[in-house]
Amino acid sequence: MTWDIKKVLVTGGTGFIGAHIVDNLLGLGITVRLATRSMAKAEEFIAQRQKFADRIEPFQIEDFCSSSDQPNPFLEAVKGCDGIIHAASPLSYDVTNAEEELIKPAIRGVKIVLEAAITEPKIKRIVLTSSFASVMDVARGPGPGFTYTGEDWNPLTYEESAKADAVIAYRGSKKFAELEAWNFIKHNKPGFDLVTFCPPMTFGPVVHPVENVESLNLSNRILWDIYAGADPLPVSRVPVWVDVRDLALAHARSLITETVGGRRYVPSSPDKFSYALAAKIMKDSGLGETVTGTIPESDLNPLGYDLDWQSVTRDLGVNFHGFEECVVDSITQFKTIPRESK
Ligand SMILES: NC(=O)c1ccc[n+]([C@@H]2O[C@H](COP(=O)([O-])OP(=O)(O)OC[C@H]3O[C@@H](n4cnc5c(N)ncnc54)[C@H](OP(=O)(O)O)[C@@H]3O)[C@@H](O)[C@H]2O)c1
């Protein structure tokens, strides 16, 4: 059963995953209120999709790192919206104070979006882009033989993540931001419900403005670095991944599918991946003339734990791309992006 959703507030819509989500919503005939810290970025984004310009409403917000005594910009942004997709969250490992730059802003982003949402009675559902980082228990190891589901939570404490390096702090940022949302629903019992997605590494072609390959988002940048000759090849922290096109479709469908309220999904491709496999795919497809990294045979048949992608297919009708198609489509497109800044 689907809901009649006319207008949706999207945060992070100018980013890698968010832009695909926005395109899916526009394709469903929905108007998007695009929350961004940069109106220039929003204008560039709209210029890329002129035929939908009258259904994209740019809306200026502050960085989630801003002090908490600033007025909540989302109080205005939510007006007239039927739903929210909250995809914005700081995602960088280049930080000097991980608690201040990753954990606190991720939590604050969720908090101010939900506090505003409760003031707009039209809102039926919030969809939150969390991460497999909020699900994975590192102590479990790489598997195989175990399937993570939406019931699993990363056991990190706030204190552990706050004093750790940026990689672990990011995992904490996603866990505690997502928990903020579930706890808000539990304690405030608002008129809307919540769906969360906990995707692993996300790869795929980009549909947001990218000035040059250096400014590709973190996950795609790794694919590009392999193409550009990284040696040694990077080593993946997880064997699981998802294609951005499938992830975005799942977000859009979850917003309009009435019956999935309260679900926590771990979307992923059934294929496992390794960066060695990515390098081999690039070479075999004739795209990777610049791939020079040594490809260890032992990494070409990646094994590992599974994610319960079947729930996404069953509830939302999303079928997942394979790794080869994703790598070929991504590199084919990235090769058309300028190498250097103008
Ligand atoms: N890429 C992956 O492999 C992956 C995997 C799992 C989960 N995720 C999650 O998916 C979401 C989107 O990731 P992405 O890869 O699309 O990232 P992205 O390309 O960096 O986009 C994130 C967007 O969030 C907004 N944003 C970032 N930091 C912010 C801050 N401090 N305050 C306010 N807004 C901020 C930015 O929008 P403006 O500049 O327009 O304000 C940016 O375009 C994030 O929640 C991330 O944690 C990503």
Tab-separated table of C-alpha atoms and ligand atoms in Angstrom:
chain	number	residue	atom	x	y	z
A	1	MET	CA	0.000	0.000	0.000
A	2	THR	CA	1.438	3.418	-0.899
A	3	TRP	CA	0.904	6.829	0.645
A	4	ASP	CA	0.108	10.019	-1.184
A	5	ILE	CA	3.318	11.967	-0.596
A	6	LYS	CA	3.619	15.306	-2.404
A	7	LYS	CA	6.536	17.121	-0.810
A	8	VAL	CA	9.616	15.746	0.939
A	9	LEU	CA	12.416	17.485	2.804
A	10	VAL	CA	15.763	15.913	1.872
A	11	THR	CA	19.007	16.611	3.731
A	12	GLY	CA	22.320	15.691	2.125
A	13	GLY	CA	20.572	15.794	-1.276
A	14	THR	CA	23.560	17.470	-2.923
A	15	GLY	CA	25.785	14.528	-1.885
A	16	PHE	CA	26.548	11.166	-3.493
A	17	ILE	CA	23.694	9.071	-2.079
A	18	GLY	CA	21.285	11.969	-1.477
A	19	ALA	CA	21.344	13.113	-5.114
A	20	HIS	CA	20.254	9.660	-6.302
A	21	ILE	CA	17.494	9.747	-3.678
A	22	VAL	CA	16.334	13.161	-4.920
A	23	ASP	CA	16.217	11.879	-8.515
A	24	ASN	CA	14.100	8.915	-7.447
A	25	LEU	CA	11.661	11.206	-5.627
A	26	LEU	CA	11.436	13.563	-8.606
A	27	GLY	CA	10.768	10.536	-10.802
A	28	LEU	CA	7.813	9.665	-8.548
A	29	GLY	CA	6.359	13.144	-9.121
A	30	ILE	CA	7.304	14.341	-5.616
A	31	THR	CA	8.496	17.904	-4.907
A	32	VAL	CA	11.808	18.044	-3.043
A	33	ARG	CA	12.831	20.650	-0.500
A	34	LEU	CA	16.602	20.447	-0.729
A	35	ALA	CA	18.284	21.402	2.566
A	36	THR	CA	21.894	22.460	2.058
A	37	ARG	CA	24.619	24.511	3.702
A	38	SER	CA	25.490	26.008	0.311
A	39	MET	CA	22.932	27.679	-1.947
A	40	ALA	CA	25.606	27.783	-4.690
A	41	LYS	CA	25.823	23.985	-4.496
A	42	ALA	CA	22.022	23.762	-4.680
A	43	GLU	CA	21.928	26.008	-7.740
A	44	GLU	CA	24.498	23.867	-9.512
A	45	PHE	CA	22.514	20.774	-8.556
A	46	ILE	CA	19.272	22.251	-9.950
A	47	ALA	CA	21.033	23.413	-13.127
A	48	GLN	CA	21.892	19.749	-13.793
A	49	ARG	CA	18.204	18.784	-13.784
A	50	GLN	CA	16.485	21.782	-15.365
A	51	LYS	CA	13.357	19.877	-16.331
A	52	PHE	CA	12.600	19.382	-12.629
A	53	ALA	CA	13.634	22.891	-11.533
A	54	ASP	CA	10.069	23.840	-10.535
A	55	ARG	CA	9.929	20.827	-8.166
A	56	ILE	CA	13.207	21.463	-6.294
A	57	GLU	CA	13.081	24.045	-3.510
A	58	PRO	CA	16.572	24.881	-2.173
A	59	PHE	CA	16.647	25.658	1.540
A	60	GLN	CA	19.648	27.060	3.423
A	61	ILE	CA	20.676	25.340	6.664
A	62	GLU	CA	23.685	25.688	8.965
A	63	ASP	CA	26.453	23.135	9.424
A	64	PHE	CA	25.486	20.605	12.127
A	65	CYS	CA	28.730	21.607	13.881
A	66	SER	CA	27.196	25.044	14.606
A	67	SER	CA	26.505	25.793	18.235
A	68	SER	CA	23.318	24.334	19.653
A	69	ASP	CA	21.979	27.766	20.717
A	70	GLN	CA	21.386	28.697	17.045
A	71	PRO	CA	17.686	28.676	16.045
A	72	ASN	CA	16.657	25.374	14.458
A	73	PRO	CA	16.483	26.031	10.658
A	74	PHE	CA	14.405	22.893	10.113
A	75	LEU	CA	11.419	24.477	11.919
A	76	GLU	CA	10.924	26.454	8.710
A	77	ALA	CA	12.186	23.742	6.336
A	78	VAL	CA	9.584	21.147	7.385
A	79	LYS	CA	6.574	23.385	6.725
A	80	GLY	CA	4.216	21.808	4.185
A	81	CYS	CA	6.249	18.568	3.894
A	82	ASP	CA	4.681	15.087	4.065
A	83	GLY	CA	7.937	13.275	4.821
A	84	ILE	CA	11.670	13.671	5.398
A	85	ILE	CA	14.712	11.787	4.141
A	86	HIS	CA	17.668	12.652	6.357
A	87	ALA	CA	20.856	11.609	4.559
A	88	ALA	CA	23.216	14.391	5.672
A	89	SER	CA	25.921	13.460	8.140
A	90	PRO	CA	29.593	14.375	8.394
A	91	LEU	CA	31.676	11.699	6.628
A	92	SER	CA	35.398	12.381	6.660
A	93	TYR	CA	38.403	10.711	8.241
A	94	ASP	CA	40.374	13.934	8.013
A	95	VAL	CA	39.396	15.410	11.376
A	96	THR	CA	41.343	16.830	14.311
A	97	ASN	CA	38.662	16.308	16.973
A	98	ALA	CA	36.447	13.368	16.021
A	99	GLU	CA	33.918	13.862	18.803
A	100	GLU	CA	33.314	17.516	17.865
A	101	GLU	CA	33.521	17.071	14.084
A	102	LEU	CA	31.830	13.677	13.603
A	103	ILE	CA	29.907	12.377	16.591
A	104	LYS	CA	28.238	15.467	18.038
A	105	PRO	CA	27.185	16.978	14.664
A	106	ALA	CA	25.737	13.639	13.451
A	107	ILE	CA	23.612	13.399	16.604
A	108	ARG	CA	22.683	17.087	16.482
A	109	GLY	CA	21.576	16.744	12.835
A	110	VAL	CA	19.129	13.971	13.727
A	111	LYS	CA	17.915	15.787	16.835
A	112	ILE	CA	17.077	19.084	15.128
A	113	VAL	CA	15.432	17.369	12.154
A	114	LEU	CA	13.170	15.333	14.466
A	115	GLU	CA	12.419	18.247	16.800
A	116	ALA	CA	11.262	20.225	13.776
A	117	ALA	CA	9.343	17.291	12.271
A	118	ILE	CA	7.096	17.064	15.317
A	119	THR	CA	5.839	20.619	14.594
A	120	GLU	CA	4.488	19.676	11.130
A	121	PRO	CA	1.431	17.410	11.479
A	122	LYS	CA	1.493	16.502	7.773
A	123	ILE	CA	4.698	14.492	8.187
A	124	LYS	CA	3.996	10.770	8.002
A	125	ARG	CA	7.466	9.247	7.885
A	126	ILE	CA	11.148	9.984	8.419
A	127	VAL	CA	13.682	7.887	6.508
A	128	LEU	CA	17.180	8.025	7.964
A	129	THR	CA	20.395	7.059	6.193
A	130	SER	CA	22.334	5.372	8.941
A	131	SER	CA	25.186	2.962	8.155
A	132	PHE	CA	26.331	-0.614	8.519
A	133	ALA	CA	28.826	1.068	10.871
A	134	SER	CA	25.999	1.211	13.405
A	135	VAL	CA	25.344	-2.539	12.969
A	136	MET	CA	28.726	-4.242	12.658
A	137	ASP	CA	30.424	-5.838	15.650
A	138	VAL	CA	34.126	-5.723	14.803
A	139	ALA	CA	34.877	-8.452	17.376
A	140	ARG	CA	32.862	-10.914	15.288
A	141	GLY	CA	35.510	-10.810	12.555
A	142	PRO	CA	34.979	-11.110	8.808
A	143	GLY	CA	32.967	-14.354	8.820
A	144	PRO	CA	31.639	-16.130	6.777
A	145	GLY	CA	28.788	-17.999	8.439
A	146	PHE	CA	26.919	-15.111	10.038
A	147	THR	CA	24.121	-12.909	8.701
A	148	TYR	CA	23.675	-9.404	10.081
A	149	THR	CA	20.070	-8.187	10.223
A	150	GLY	CA	18.365	-4.993	11.336
A	151	GLU	CA	18.320	-6.442	14.864
A	152	ASP	CA	22.093	-6.097	15.261
A	153	TRP	CA	23.855	-3.122	16.829
A	154	ASN	CA	27.490	-2.169	16.994
A	155	PRO	CA	28.430	-2.631	20.686
A	156	LEU	CA	30.698	0.478	20.852
A	157	THR	CA	30.008	2.789	23.785
A	158	TYR	CA	29.882	6.565	23.350
A	159	GLU	CA	33.030	6.954	25.454
A	160	GLU	CA	34.963	4.397	23.374
A	161	SER	CA	34.057	6.082	20.111
A	162	ALA	CA	34.691	9.616	21.417
A	163	LYS	CA	38.275	8.864	22.344
A	164	ALA	CA	39.060	6.667	19.307
A	165	ASP	CA	40.494	7.465	15.872
A	166	ALA	CA	38.278	8.899	13.112
A	167	VAL	CA	37.316	5.490	11.632
A	168	ILE	CA	35.948	4.216	14.944
A	169	ALA	CA	34.507	7.623	15.836
A	170	TYR	CA	32.562	7.597	12.540
A	171	ARG	CA	31.079	4.220	13.539
A	172	GLY	CA	30.054	5.771	16.843
A	173	SER	CA	28.638	8.839	15.089
A	174	LYS	CA	26.308	6.686	13.011
A	175	LYS	CA	25.276	4.438	15.906
A	176	PHE	CA	24.481	7.245	18.329
A	177	ALA	CA	22.794	9.423	15.680
A	178	GLU	CA	20.553	6.505	14.703
A	179	LEU	CA	19.796	5.695	18.336
A	180	GLU	CA	18.835	9.346	18.849
A	181	ALA	CA	16.144	8.849	16.202
A	182	TRP	CA	14.774	5.550	17.564
A	183	ASN	CA	14.741	6.947	21.126
A	184	PHE	CA	12.960	10.091	19.937
A	185	ILE	CA	10.176	7.963	18.450
A	186	LYS	CA	9.964	5.828	21.613
A	187	HIS	CA	9.771	8.756	24.023
A	188	ASN	CA	7.731	11.302	22.033
A	189	LYS	CA	5.350	8.974	20.150
A	190	PRO	CA	5.005	11.485	17.289
A	191	GLY	CA	2.453	11.315	14.494
A	192	PHE	CA	5.149	10.013	12.115
A	193	ASP	CA	7.167	6.802	12.114
A	194	LEU	CA	10.757	5.962	11.241
A	195	VAL	CA	12.570	3.740	8.735
A	196	THR	CA	16.358	3.451	8.796
A	197	PHE	CA	18.851	2.121	6.269
A	198	CYS	CA	22.238	0.804	7.382
A	199	PRO	CA	24.178	0.458	4.128
A	200	PRO	CA	27.750	-0.870	3.927
A	201	MET	CA	30.330	0.595	1.480
A	202	THR	CA	28.345	2.328	-1.237
A	203	PHE	CA	29.686	2.611	-4.769
A	204	GLY	CA	28.266	3.674	-8.120
A	205	PRO	CA	27.984	6.420	-10.708
A	206	VAL	CA	27.451	9.955	-9.430
A	207	VAL	CA	24.532	12.260	-10.264
A	208	HIS	CA	25.543	15.221	-8.094
A	209	PRO	CA	27.927	17.957	-9.225
A	210	VAL	CA	31.533	16.735	-8.922
A	211	GLU	CA	34.145	19.268	-9.978
A	212	ASN	CA	36.992	16.787	-10.403
A	213	VAL	CA	37.894	13.225	-9.482
A	214	GLU	CA	39.671	14.446	-6.345
A	215	SER	CA	36.296	15.583	-5.003
A	216	LEU	CA	34.523	12.249	-5.489
A	217	ASN	CA	32.967	11.062	-2.216
A	218	LEU	CA	35.114	8.864	0.016
A	219	SER	CA	33.926	5.405	-1.129
A	220	ASN	CA	34.033	6.123	-4.885
A	221	ARG	CA	37.366	7.849	-4.476
A	222	ILE	CA	38.857	4.491	-3.455
A	223	LEU	CA	37.642	2.913	-6.729
A	224	TRP	CA	39.141	5.844	-8.615
A	225	ASP	CA	42.474	5.505	-6.799
A	226	ILE	CA	42.639	1.834	-7.862
A	227	TYR	CA	41.936	2.853	-11.444
A	228	ALA	CA	44.623	5.547	-11.159
A	229	GLY	CA	47.243	2.965	-10.158
A	230	ALA	CA	47.197	2.662	-6.346
A	231	ASP	CA	49.932	0.205	-5.347
A	232	PRO	CA	49.540	-1.609	-3.044
A	233	LEU	CA	45.790	-1.927	-3.509
A	234	PRO	CA	43.727	-0.746	-0.550
A	235	VAL	CA	42.448	-3.410	1.850
A	236	SER	CA	38.733	-3.387	2.562
A	237	ARG	CA	37.518	-3.218	6.161
A	238	VAL	CA	34.290	-5.037	5.213
A	239	PRO	CA	33.377	-7.603	2.508
A	240	VAL	CA	29.933	-6.076	1.896
A	241	TRP	CA	28.804	-3.227	-0.342
A	242	VAL	CA	25.759	-1.811	-2.111
A	243	ASP	CA	25.154	0.007	-5.391
A	244	VAL	CA	24.010	3.581	-4.804
A	245	ARG	CA	21.226	3.199	-7.373
A	246	ASP	CA	19.649	0.332	-5.402
A	247	LEU	CA	20.121	2.115	-2.083
A	248	ALA	CA	18.444	5.281	-3.354
A	249	LEU	CA	15.530	3.354	-4.851
A	250	ALA	CA	15.033	1.609	-1.510
A	251	HIS	CA	14.976	4.978	0.306
A	252	ALA	CA	12.367	6.430	-2.054
A	253	ARG	CA	10.169	3.336	-1.951
A	254	SER	CA	10.371	3.122	1.835
A	255	LEU	CA	9.023	6.647	2.098
A	256	ILE	CA	5.880	5.871	0.153
A	257	THR	CA	5.273	2.284	1.342
A	258	GLU	CA	2.918	2.599	4.292
A	259	THR	CA	3.531	-0.889	5.717
A	260	VAL	CA	7.285	-0.572	6.383
A	261	GLY	CA	7.139	1.929	9.275
A	262	GLY	CA	9.505	0.965	12.103
A	263	ARG	CA	11.794	-1.185	9.914
A	264	ARG	CA	15.594	-1.087	10.081
A	265	TYR	CA	17.186	-2.388	6.880
A	266	VAL	CA	20.693	-3.598	6.037
A	267	PRO	CA	20.670	-3.241	2.240
A	268	SER	CA	23.530	-4.868	0.347
A	269	SER	CA	24.363	-6.643	-2.855
A	270	PRO	CA	24.408	-10.444	-2.482
A	271	ASP	CA	27.926	-10.257	-4.084
A	272	LYS	CA	30.906	-9.820	-1.772
A	273	PHE	CA	33.665	-7.473	-2.856
A	274	SER	CA	37.359	-6.795	-2.478
A	275	TYR	CA	39.478	-4.041	-3.984
A	276	ALA	CA	41.562	-6.738	-5.702
A	277	LEU	CA	38.378	-7.881	-7.437
A	278	ALA	CA	37.615	-4.273	-8.421
A	279	ALA	CA	41.074	-3.991	-9.977
A	280	LYS	CA	40.638	-7.264	-11.890
A	281	ILE	CA	37.208	-6.182	-13.175
A	282	MET	CA	38.692	-2.905	-14.413
A	283	LYS	CA	41.500	-4.743	-16.200
A	284	ASP	CA	39.312	-7.491	-17.684
A	285	SER	CA	36.748	-5.010	-18.994
A	286	GLY	CA	39.416	-3.020	-20.804
A	287	LEU	CA	38.835	0.032	-18.589
A	288	GLY	CA	41.815	-0.410	-16.341
A	289	GLU	CA	44.821	0.283	-18.537
A	290	THR	CA	46.161	2.405	-15.682
A	291	VAL	CA	45.655	-0.234	-12.966
A	292	THR	CA	49.132	-1.139	-11.798
A	293	GLY	CA	48.546	-2.459	-8.267
A	294	THR	CA	49.511	-6.112	-7.745
A	295	ILE	CA	46.319	-8.176	-7.601
A	296	PRO	CA	46.612	-10.944	-4.971
A	297	GLU	CA	44.926	-14.120	-6.297
A	298	SER	CA	43.815	-14.931	-2.749
A	299	ASP	CA	41.570	-11.816	-2.673
A	300	LEU	CA	39.710	-12.553	-5.891
A	301	ASN	CA	37.028	-14.727	-4.354
A	302	PRO	CA	36.000	-12.579	-1.378
A	303	LEU	CA	34.118	-14.404	1.363
A	304	GLY	CA	32.595	-13.015	4.495
A	305	TYR	CA	29.481	-12.494	6.559
A	306	ASP	CA	26.163	-11.758	4.876
A	307	LEU	CA	23.653	-8.987	5.288
A	308	ASP	CA	19.910	-9.550	5.221
A	309	TRP	CA	19.382	-7.885	1.827
A	310	GLN	CA	16.413	-10.210	1.257
A	311	SER	CA	14.188	-8.041	3.501
A	312	VAL	CA	14.764	-5.056	1.214
A	313	THR	CA	13.896	-7.091	-1.874
A	314	ARG	CA	10.825	-8.588	-0.206
A	315	ASP	CA	9.411	-5.351	1.289
A	316	LEU	CA	10.482	-2.800	-1.297
A	317	GLY	CA	10.943	-4.801	-4.505
A	318	VAL	CA	14.571	-3.721	-4.923
A	319	ASN	CA	16.924	-6.106	-6.748
A	320	PHE	CA	20.627	-5.465	-6.281
A	321	HIS	CA	23.303	-4.808	-8.900
A	322	GLY	CA	26.316	-7.093	-9.052
A	323	PHE	CA	29.818	-5.801	-8.335
A	324	GLU	CA	31.109	-6.101	-11.896
A	325	GLU	CA	28.335	-3.933	-13.333
A	326	CYS	CA	28.798	-1.362	-10.594
A	327	VAL	CA	32.563	-1.085	-11.098
A	328	VAL	CA	32.275	-0.889	-14.894
A	329	ASP	CA	29.492	1.739	-14.784
A	330	SER	CA	31.353	3.778	-12.154
A	331	ILE	CA	34.760	3.838	-13.812
A	332	THR	CA	33.226	4.469	-17.249
A	333	GLN	CA	31.608	7.580	-15.804
A	334	PHE	CA	34.493	8.727	-13.569
A	335	LYS	CA	36.763	8.754	-16.621
A	336	THR	CA	34.607	11.590	-18.013
A	337	ILE	CA	35.088	13.770	-14.894
A	338	PRO	CA	37.929	16.348	-15.048
A	339	ARG	CA	41.143	15.215	-13.321
A	340	GLU	CA	41.997	18.614	-11.837
A	341	SER	CA	40.246	21.738	-10.522
A	342	LYS	CA	39.433	24.428	-13.082
B	1	LIG	N1	29.205	6.606	0.926
B	1	LIG	C1	29.164	5.501	1.665
B	1	LIG	O1	29.889	4.513	1.388
B	1	LIG	C2	28.198	5.406	2.827
B	1	LIG	C3	28.002	4.146	3.428
B	1	LIG	C4	27.108	4.033	4.484
B	1	LIG	C5	26.411	5.141	4.931
B	1	LIG	N2	26.622	6.351	4.359
B	1	LIG	C6	25.824	7.494	4.866
B	1	LIG	O2	25.077	8.018	3.784
B	1	LIG	C7	24.879	9.428	3.961
B	1	LIG	C8	25.315	10.172	2.724
B	1	LIG	O3	26.678	9.842	2.455
B	1	LIG	P1	27.376	10.263	1.088
B	1	LIG	O4	28.398	9.256	0.773
B	1	LIG	O5	26.344	10.607	0.078
B	1	LIG	O6	28.143	11.573	1.581
B	1	LIG	P2	28.419	12.954	0.852
B	1	LIG	O7	28.549	12.806	-0.615
B	1	LIG	O8	29.564	13.534	1.624
B	1	LIG	O9	27.110	13.787	1.140
B	1	LIG	C9	26.701	14.113	2.430
B	1	LIG	C10	25.922	15.420	2.394
B	1	LIG	O10	25.595	15.748	3.758
B	1	LIG	C11	25.720	17.139	3.970
B	1	LIG	N3	26.607	17.323	5.138
B	1	LIG	C12	27.829	16.760	5.338
B	1	LIG	N4	28.351	17.180	6.498
B	1	LIG	C13	27.434	18.032	7.048
B	1	LIG	C14	27.406	18.806	8.251
B	1	LIG	N5	28.441	18.807	9.113
B	1	LIG	N6	26.323	19.582	8.487
B	1	LIG	C15	25.285	19.610	7.610
B	1	LIG	N7	25.257	18.901	6.453
B	1	LIG	C16	26.324	18.118	6.188
B	1	LIG	C17	26.347	17.753	2.721
B	1	LIG	O11	25.374	18.566	2.048
B	1	LIG	P3	25.611	20.157	1.802
B	1	LIG	O12	27.078	20.343	1.511
B	1	LIG	O13	24.720	20.450	0.644
B	1	LIG	O14	25.186	20.844	3.043
B	1	LIG	C18	26.744	16.576	1.844
B	1	LIG	O15	26.436	16.781	0.500
B	1	LIG	C19	25.638	9.799	5.239
B	1	LIG	O16	24.715	9.798	6.303
B	1	LIG	C20	26.643	8.660	5.395
B	1	LIG	O17	27.020	8.482	6.740
B	1	LIG	C21	27.493	6.521	3.308
